[in-house]
PDB file of C-alpha atoms and ligand atoms in Angstrom:
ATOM      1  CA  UNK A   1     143.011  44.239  72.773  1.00 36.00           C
ATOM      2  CA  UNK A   2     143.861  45.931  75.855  1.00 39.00           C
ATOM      3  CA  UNK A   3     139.959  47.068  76.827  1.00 42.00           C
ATOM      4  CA  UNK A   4     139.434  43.273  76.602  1.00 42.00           C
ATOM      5  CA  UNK A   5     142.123  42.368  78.751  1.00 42.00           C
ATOM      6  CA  UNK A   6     140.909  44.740  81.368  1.00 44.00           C
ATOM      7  CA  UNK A   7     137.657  43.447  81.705  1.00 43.00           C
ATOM      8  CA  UNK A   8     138.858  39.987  82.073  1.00 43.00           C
ATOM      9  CA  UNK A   9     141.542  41.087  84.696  1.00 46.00           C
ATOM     10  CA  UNK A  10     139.587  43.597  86.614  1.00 51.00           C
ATOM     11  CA  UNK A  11     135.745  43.172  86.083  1.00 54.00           C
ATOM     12  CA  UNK A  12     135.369  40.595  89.142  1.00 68.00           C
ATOM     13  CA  UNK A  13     133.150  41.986  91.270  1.00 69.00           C
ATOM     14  CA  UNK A  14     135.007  41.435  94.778  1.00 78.00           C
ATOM     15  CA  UNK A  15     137.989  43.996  92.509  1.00 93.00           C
ATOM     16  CA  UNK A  16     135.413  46.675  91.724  1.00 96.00           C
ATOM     17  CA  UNK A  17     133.710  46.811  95.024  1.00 96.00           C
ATOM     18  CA  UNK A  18     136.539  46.660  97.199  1.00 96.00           C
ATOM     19  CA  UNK A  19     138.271  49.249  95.281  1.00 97.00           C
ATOM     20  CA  UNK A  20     135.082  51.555  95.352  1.00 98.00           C
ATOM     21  CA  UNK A  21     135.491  51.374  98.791  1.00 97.00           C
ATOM     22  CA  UNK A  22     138.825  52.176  99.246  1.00 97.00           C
ATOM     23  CA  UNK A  23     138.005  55.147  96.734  1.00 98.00           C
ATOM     24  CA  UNK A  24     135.117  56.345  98.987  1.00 98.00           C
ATOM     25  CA  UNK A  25     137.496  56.081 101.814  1.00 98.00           C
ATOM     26  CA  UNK A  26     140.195  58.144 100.352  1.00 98.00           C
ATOM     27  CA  UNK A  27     137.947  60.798  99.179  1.00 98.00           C
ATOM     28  CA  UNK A  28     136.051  60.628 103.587  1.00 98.00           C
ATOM     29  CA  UNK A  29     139.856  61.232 104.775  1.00 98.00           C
ATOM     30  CA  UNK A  30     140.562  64.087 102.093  1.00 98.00           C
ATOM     31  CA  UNK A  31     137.843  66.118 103.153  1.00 98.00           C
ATOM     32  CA  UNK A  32     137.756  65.711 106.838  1.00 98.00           C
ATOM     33  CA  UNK A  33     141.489  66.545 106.414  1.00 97.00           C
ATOM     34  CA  UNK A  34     140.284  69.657 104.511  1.00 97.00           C
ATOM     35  CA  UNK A  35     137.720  70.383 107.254  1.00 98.00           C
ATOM     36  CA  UNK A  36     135.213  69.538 105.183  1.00 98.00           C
ATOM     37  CA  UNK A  37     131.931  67.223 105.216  1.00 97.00           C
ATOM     38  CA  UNK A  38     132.866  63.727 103.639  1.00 92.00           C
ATOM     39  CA  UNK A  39     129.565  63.884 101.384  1.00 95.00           C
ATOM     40  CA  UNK A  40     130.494  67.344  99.867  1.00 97.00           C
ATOM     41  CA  UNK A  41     132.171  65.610  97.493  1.00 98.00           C
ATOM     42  CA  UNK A  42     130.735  63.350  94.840  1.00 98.00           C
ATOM     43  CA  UNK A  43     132.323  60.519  93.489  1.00 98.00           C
ATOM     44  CA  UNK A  44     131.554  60.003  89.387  1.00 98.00           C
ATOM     45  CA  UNK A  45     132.762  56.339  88.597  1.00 98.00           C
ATOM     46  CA  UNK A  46     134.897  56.768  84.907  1.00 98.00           C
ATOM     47  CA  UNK A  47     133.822  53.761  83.102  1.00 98.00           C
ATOM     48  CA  UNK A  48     135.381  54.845  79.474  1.00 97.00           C
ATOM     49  CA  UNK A  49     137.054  51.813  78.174  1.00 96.00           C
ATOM     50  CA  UNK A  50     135.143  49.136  80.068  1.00 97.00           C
ATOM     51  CA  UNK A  51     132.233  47.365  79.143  1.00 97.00           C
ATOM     52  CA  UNK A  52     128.433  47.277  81.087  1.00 97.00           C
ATOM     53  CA  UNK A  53     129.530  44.319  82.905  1.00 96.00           C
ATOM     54  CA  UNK A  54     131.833  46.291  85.077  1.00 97.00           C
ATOM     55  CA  UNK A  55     129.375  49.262  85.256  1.00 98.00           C
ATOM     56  CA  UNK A  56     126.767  46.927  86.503  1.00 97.00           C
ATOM     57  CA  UNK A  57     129.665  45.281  88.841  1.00 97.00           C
ATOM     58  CA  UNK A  58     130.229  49.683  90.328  1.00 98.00           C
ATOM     59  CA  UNK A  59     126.077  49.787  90.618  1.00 98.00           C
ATOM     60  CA  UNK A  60     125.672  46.852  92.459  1.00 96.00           C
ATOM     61  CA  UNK A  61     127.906  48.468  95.173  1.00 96.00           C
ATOM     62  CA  UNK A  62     125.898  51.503  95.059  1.00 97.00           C
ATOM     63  CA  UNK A  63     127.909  53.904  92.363  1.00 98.00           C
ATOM     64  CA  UNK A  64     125.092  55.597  90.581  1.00 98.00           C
ATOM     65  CA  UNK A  65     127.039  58.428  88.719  1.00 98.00           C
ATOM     66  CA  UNK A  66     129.196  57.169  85.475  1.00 98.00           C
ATOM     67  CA  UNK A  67     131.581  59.116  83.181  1.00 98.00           C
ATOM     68  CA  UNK A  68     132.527  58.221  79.427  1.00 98.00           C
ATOM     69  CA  UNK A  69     134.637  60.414  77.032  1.00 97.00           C
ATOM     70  CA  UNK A  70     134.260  58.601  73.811  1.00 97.00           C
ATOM     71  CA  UNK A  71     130.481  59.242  72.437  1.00 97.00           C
ATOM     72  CA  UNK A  72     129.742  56.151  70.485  1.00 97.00           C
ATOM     73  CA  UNK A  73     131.019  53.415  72.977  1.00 97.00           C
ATOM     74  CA  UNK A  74     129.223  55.367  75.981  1.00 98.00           C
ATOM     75  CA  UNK A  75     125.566  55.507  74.154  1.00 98.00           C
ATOM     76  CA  UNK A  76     126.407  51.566  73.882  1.00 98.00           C
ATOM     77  CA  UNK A  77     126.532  51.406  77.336  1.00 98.00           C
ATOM     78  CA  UNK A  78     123.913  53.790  78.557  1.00 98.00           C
ATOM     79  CA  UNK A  79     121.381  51.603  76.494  1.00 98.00           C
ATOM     80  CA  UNK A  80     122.652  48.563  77.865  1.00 98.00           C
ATOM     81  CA  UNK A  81     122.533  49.966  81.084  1.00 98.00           C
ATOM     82  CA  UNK A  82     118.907  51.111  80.866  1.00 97.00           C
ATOM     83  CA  UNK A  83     117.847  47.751  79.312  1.00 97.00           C
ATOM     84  CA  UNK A  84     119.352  45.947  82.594  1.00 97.00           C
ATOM     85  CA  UNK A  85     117.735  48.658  84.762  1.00 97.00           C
ATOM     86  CA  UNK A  86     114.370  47.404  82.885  1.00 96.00           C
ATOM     87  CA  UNK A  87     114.461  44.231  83.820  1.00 96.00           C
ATOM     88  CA  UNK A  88     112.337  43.279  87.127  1.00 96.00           C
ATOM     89  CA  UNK A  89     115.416  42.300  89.444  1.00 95.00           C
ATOM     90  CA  UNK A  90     116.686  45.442  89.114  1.00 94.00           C
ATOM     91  CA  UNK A  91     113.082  47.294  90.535  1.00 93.00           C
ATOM     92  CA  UNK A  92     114.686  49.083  93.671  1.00 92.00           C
ATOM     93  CA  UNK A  93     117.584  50.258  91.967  1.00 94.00           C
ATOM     94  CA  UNK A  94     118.033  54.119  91.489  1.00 94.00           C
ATOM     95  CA  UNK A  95     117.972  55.814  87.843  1.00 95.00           C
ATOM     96  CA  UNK A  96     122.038  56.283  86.607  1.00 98.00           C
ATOM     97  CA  UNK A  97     123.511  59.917  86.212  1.00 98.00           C
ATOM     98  CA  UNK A  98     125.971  59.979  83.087  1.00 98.00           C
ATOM     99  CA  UNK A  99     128.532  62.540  82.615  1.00 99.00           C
ATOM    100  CA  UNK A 100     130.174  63.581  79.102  1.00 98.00           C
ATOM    101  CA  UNK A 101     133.859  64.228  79.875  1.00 98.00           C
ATOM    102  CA  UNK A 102     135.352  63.529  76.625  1.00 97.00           C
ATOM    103  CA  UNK A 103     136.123  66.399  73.973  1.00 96.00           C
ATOM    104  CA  UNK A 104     132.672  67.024  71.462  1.00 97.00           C
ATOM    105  CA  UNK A 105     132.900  67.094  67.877  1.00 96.00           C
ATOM    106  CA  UNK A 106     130.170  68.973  66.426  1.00 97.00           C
ATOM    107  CA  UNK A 107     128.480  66.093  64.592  1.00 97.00           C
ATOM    108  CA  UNK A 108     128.477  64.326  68.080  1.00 98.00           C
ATOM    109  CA  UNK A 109     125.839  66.752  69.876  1.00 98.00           C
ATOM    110  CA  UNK A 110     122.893  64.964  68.991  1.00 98.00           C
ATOM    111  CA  UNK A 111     123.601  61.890  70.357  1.00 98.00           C
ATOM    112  CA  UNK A 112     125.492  63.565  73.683  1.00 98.00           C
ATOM    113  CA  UNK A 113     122.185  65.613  73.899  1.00 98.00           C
ATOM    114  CA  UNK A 114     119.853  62.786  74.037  1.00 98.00           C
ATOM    115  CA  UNK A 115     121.852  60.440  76.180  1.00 98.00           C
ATOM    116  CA  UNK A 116     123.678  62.080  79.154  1.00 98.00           C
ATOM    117  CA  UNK A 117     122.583  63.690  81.983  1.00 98.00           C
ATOM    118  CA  UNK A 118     125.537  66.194  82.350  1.00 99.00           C
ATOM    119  CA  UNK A 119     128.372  67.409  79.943  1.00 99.00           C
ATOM    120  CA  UNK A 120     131.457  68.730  81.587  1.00 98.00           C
ATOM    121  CA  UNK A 121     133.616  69.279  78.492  1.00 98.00           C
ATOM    122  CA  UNK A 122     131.624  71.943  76.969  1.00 98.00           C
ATOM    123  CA  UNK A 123     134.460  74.649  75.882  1.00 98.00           C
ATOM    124  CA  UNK A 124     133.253  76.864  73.136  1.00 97.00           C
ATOM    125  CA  UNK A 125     129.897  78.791  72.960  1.00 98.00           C
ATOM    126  CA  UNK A 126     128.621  76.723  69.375  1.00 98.00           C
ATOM    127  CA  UNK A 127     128.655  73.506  71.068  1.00 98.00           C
ATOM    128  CA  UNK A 128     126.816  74.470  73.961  1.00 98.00           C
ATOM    129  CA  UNK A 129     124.239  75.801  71.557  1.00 98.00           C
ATOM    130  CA  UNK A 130     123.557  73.110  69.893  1.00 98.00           C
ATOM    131  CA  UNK A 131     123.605  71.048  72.867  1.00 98.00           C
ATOM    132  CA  UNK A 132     120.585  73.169  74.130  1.00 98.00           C
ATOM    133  CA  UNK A 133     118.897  73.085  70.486  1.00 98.00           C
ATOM    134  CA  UNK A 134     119.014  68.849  70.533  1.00 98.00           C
ATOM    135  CA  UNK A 135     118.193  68.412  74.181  1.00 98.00           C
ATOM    136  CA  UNK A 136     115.305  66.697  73.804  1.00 98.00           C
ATOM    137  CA  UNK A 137     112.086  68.484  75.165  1.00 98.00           C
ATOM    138  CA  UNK A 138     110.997  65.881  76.832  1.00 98.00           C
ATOM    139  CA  UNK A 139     114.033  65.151  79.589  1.00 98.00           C
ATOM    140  CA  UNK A 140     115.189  68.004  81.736  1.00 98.00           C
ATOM    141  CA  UNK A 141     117.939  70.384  80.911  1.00 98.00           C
ATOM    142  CA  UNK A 142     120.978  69.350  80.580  1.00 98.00           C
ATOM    143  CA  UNK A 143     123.595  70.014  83.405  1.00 98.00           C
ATOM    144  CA  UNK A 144     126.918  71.575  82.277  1.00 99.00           C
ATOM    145  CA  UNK A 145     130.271  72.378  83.192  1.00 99.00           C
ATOM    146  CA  UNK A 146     132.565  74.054  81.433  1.00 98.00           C
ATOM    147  CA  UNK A 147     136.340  72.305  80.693  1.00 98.00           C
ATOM    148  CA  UNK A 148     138.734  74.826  81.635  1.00 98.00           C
ATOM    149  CA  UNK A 149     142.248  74.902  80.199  1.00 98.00           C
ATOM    150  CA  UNK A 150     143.619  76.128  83.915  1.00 97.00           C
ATOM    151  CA  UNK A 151     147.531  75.712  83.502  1.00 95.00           C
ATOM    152  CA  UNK A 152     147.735  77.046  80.053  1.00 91.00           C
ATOM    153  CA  UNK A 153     148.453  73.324  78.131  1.00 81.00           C
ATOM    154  CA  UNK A 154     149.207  74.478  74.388  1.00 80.00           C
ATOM    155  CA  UNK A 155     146.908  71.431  73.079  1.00 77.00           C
ATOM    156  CA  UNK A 156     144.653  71.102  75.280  1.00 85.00           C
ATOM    157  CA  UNK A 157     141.093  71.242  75.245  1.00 93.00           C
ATOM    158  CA  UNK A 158     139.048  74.010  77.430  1.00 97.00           C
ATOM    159  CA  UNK A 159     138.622  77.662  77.702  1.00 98.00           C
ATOM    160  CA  UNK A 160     140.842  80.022  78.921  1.00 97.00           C
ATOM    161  CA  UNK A 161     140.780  81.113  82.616  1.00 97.00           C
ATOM    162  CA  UNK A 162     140.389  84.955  80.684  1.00 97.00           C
ATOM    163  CA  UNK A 163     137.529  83.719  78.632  1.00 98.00           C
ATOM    164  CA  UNK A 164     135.658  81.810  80.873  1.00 98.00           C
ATOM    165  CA  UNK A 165     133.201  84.529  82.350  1.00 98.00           C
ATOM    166  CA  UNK A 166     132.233  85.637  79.124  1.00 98.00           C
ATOM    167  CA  UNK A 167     131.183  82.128  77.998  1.00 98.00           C
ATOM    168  CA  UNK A 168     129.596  81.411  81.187  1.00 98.00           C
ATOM    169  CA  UNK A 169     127.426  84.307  80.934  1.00 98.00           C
ATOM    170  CA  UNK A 170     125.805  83.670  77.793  1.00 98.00           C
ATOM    171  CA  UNK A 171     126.004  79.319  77.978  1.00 98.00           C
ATOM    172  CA  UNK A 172     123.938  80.607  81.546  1.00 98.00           C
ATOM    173  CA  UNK A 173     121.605  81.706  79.768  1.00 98.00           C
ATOM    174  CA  UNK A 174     120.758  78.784  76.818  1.00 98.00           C
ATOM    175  CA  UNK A 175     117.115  77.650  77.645  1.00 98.00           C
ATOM    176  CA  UNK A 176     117.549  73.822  77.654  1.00 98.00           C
ATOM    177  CA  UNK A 177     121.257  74.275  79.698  1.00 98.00           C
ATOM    178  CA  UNK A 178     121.966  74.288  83.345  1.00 98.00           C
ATOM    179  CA  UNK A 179     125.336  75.740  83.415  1.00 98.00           C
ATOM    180  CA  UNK A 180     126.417  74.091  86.890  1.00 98.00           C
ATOM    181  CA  UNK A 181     130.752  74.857  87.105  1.00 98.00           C
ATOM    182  CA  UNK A 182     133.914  74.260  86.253  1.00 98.00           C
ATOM    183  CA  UNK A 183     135.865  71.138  85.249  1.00 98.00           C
ATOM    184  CA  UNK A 184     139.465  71.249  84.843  1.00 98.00           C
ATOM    185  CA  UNK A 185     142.256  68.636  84.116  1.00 97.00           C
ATOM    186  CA  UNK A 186     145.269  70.222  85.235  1.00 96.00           C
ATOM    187  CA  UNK A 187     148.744  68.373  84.212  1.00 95.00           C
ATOM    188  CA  UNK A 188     150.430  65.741  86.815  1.00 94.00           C
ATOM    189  CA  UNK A 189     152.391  67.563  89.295  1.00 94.00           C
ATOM    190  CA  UNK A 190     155.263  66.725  91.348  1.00 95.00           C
ATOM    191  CA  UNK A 191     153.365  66.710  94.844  1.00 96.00           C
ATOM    192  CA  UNK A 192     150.713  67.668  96.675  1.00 96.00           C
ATOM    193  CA  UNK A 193     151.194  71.348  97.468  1.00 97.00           C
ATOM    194  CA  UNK A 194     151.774  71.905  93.290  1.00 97.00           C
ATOM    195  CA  UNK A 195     148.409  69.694  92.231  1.00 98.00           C
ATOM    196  CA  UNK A 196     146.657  71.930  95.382  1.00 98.00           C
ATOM    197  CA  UNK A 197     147.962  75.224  94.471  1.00 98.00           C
ATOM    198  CA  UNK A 198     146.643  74.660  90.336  1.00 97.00           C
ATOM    199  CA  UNK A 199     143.070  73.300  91.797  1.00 98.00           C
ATOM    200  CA  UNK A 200     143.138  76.615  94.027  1.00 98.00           C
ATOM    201  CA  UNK A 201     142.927  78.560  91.063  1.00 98.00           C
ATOM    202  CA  UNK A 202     140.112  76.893  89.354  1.00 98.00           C
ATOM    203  CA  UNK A 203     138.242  77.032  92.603  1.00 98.00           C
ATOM    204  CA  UNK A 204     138.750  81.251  92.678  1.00 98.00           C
ATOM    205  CA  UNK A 205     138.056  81.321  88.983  1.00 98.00           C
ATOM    206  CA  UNK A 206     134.927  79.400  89.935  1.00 98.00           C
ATOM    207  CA  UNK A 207     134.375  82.391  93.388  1.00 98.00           C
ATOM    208  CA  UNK A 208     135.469  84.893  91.022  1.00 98.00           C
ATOM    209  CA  UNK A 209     132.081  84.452  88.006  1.00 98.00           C
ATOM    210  CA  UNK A 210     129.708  83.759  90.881  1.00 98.00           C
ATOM    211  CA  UNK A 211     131.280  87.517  92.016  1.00 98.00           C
ATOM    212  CA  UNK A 212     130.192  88.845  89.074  1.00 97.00           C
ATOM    213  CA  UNK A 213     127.102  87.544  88.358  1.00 91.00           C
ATOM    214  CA  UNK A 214     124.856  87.686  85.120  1.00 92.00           C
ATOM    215  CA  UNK A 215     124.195  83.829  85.560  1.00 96.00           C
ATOM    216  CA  UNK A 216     120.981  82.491  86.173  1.00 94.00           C
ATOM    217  CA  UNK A 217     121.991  80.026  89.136  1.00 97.00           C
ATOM    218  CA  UNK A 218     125.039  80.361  90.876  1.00 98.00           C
ATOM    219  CA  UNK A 219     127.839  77.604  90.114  1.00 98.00           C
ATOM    220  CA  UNK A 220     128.244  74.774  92.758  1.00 98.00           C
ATOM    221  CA  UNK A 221     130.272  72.335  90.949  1.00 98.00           C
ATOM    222  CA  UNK A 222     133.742  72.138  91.160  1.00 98.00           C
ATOM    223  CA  UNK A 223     134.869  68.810  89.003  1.00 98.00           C
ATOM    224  CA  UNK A 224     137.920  68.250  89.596  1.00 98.00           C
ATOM    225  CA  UNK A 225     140.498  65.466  90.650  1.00 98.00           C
ATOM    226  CA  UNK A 226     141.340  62.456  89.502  1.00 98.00           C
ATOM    227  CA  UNK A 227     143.201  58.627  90.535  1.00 97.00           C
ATOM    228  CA  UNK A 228     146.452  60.371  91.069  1.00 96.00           C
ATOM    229  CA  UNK A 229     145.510  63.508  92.883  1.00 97.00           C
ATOM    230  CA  UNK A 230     141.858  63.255  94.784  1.00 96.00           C
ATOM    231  CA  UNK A 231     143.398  64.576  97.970  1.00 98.00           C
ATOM    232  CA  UNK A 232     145.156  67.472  96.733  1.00 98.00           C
ATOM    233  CA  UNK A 233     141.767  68.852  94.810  1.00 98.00           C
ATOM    234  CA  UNK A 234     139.298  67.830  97.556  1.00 98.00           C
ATOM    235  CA  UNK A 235     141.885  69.959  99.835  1.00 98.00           C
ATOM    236  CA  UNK A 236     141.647  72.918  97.493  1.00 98.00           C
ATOM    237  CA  UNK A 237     137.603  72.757  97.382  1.00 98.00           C
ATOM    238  CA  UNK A 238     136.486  70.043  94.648  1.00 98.00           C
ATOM    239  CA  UNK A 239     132.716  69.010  94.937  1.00 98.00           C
ATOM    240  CA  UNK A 240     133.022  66.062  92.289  1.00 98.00           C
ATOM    241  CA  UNK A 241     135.853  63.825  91.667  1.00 98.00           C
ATOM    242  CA  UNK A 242     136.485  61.567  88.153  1.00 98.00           C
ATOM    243  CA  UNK A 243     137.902  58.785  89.173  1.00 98.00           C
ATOM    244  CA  UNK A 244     138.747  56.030  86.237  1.00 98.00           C
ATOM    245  CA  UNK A 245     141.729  53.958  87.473  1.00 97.00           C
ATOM    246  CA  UNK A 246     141.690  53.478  90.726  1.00 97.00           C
ATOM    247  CA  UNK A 247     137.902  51.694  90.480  1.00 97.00           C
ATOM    248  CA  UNK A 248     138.389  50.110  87.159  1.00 96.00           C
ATOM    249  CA  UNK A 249     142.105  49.299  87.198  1.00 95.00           C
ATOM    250  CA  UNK A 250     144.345  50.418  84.564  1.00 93.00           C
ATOM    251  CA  UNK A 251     143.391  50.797  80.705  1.00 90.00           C
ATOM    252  CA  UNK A 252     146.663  49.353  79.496  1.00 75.00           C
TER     253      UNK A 252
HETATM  254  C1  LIG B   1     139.995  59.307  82.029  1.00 88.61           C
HETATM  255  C2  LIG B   1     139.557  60.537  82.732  1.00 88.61           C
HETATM  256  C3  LIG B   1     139.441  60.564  84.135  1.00 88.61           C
HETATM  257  C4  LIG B   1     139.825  59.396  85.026  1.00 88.61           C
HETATM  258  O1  LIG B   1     141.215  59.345  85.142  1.00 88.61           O
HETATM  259  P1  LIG B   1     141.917  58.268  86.112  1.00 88.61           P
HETATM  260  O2  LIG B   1     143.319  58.749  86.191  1.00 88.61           O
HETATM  261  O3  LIG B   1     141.790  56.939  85.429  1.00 88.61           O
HETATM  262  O4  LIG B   1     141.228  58.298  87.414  1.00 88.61           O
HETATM  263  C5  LIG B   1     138.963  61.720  84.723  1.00 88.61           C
HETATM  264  N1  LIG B   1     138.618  62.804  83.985  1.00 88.61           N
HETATM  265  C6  LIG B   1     138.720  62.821  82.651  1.00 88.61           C
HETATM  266  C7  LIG B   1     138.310  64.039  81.906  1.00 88.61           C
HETATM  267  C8  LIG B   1     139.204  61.695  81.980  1.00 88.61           C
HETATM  268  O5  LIG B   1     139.323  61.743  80.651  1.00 88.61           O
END
């Protein structure tokens, strides 16, 4: 039981909040390295794997955003979450942002559509439909980015860089969507110039649909960089980072 193991090793609180803050260092020196504003770039805590208590551990130290990528275990945890969040200690404390990162199966949509706040792995057009069908009227639309396959991976999940417009055009224009970016998960590479260089090219992919137009908001989200290679995507222009490990510790 590895997940079990984790939380025993790595839930303490003094281990998640000191590594937050070594993570929200990291990601201050990338961008001022980059020239860039240290709060251009959001951190989204990736929780998949642990349980609430180490959420809870991240919020207490002021992480509000929260990525999953398996459906059942995250609605698990969002409800927990909420039902802490209820309770009267917790009055101050700012709603929770989660983020769908994981790949969708069809059957899934319901429940993705009535519990996150954002879906970034959203790669073909009938998913994002039915995401926008089983949004529920009462929340607000549903932010999205779309997972782009950027260097070409045979199995991997995402879109095409040639296919991307087209499907951002039309997801653009789903009524219960807000079609926000790009996410992309590009393999490990050897150094920093190599995991820059790949980044670069989701970033002008990203410059390149906002060229064209035909979208109903222009795309501000970049999501992209991970653990192993924050600085080299925060160099080449990422807005939000997923970062799993390096708060959480490893998921054996
Ligand atoms: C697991 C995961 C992450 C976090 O990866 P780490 O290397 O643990 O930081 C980020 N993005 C996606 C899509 C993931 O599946």
């Amino acid at each position: 039981m590895t997940t079990h193991q984790n939380l025993e090793v790595l839930s303490s609180p003094a281990a998640i909040a000191s590594q937050l803050a070594k993570v929200r260092q990291h990601i201050a020196e990338a961008a001022m390295a980059a020239g860039r504003a240290p709060g251009s770039v959001r951190l989204l805590a990736v929780s998949k794997t642990f349980g609430a208590d180490a959420v809870i551990e991240a919020v207490q130290s002021g992480q509000t955003a929260f990525g999953e990528n398996y459906i059942q275990e995250a609605v698990e945890k969002i409800q927990a979450l909420r039902q802490w969040l209820a309770e009267p200690a917790q009055s101050g404390q700012a709603a929770l942002e989660w983020h769908c990162i994981g790949p969708i199966q069809s059957n899934k949509t319901r429940l993705v559509a009535e519990h996150f706040d954002w879906v970034q792995s959203v790669d073909r057009l009938k998913i994002a439909q039915r995401l926008s069908e089983q949004r529920p009227a009462d929340l607000p639309p549903l932010q999205i980015c779309l997972q782009v396959n950027i260097d070409g991976g045979a199995n991997k999940s995402g879109v095409s860089p040639e296919d991307v417009l087209a499907l951002a055009q039309v997801v653009s224009s789903l009524p219960r969507l807000v079609l926000r970016g790009l996410m992309a998960i590009p393999e490990p590479a050897p150094d920093h110039a190599s995991a820059r260089a790949v980044h670069a090219r989701t970033a002008a992919l990203m410059a390149q649909i906002n060229a064209a137009g035909g979208l109903s908001q222009p795309l501000d989200t970049l999501s992209m960089g991970m653990s192993a290679d924050l600085a080299p995507a925060i160099a080449a222009g990422s807005t939000m980072v997923r970062v799993g490990t390096a708060i959480f510790g490893g998921r054996g």
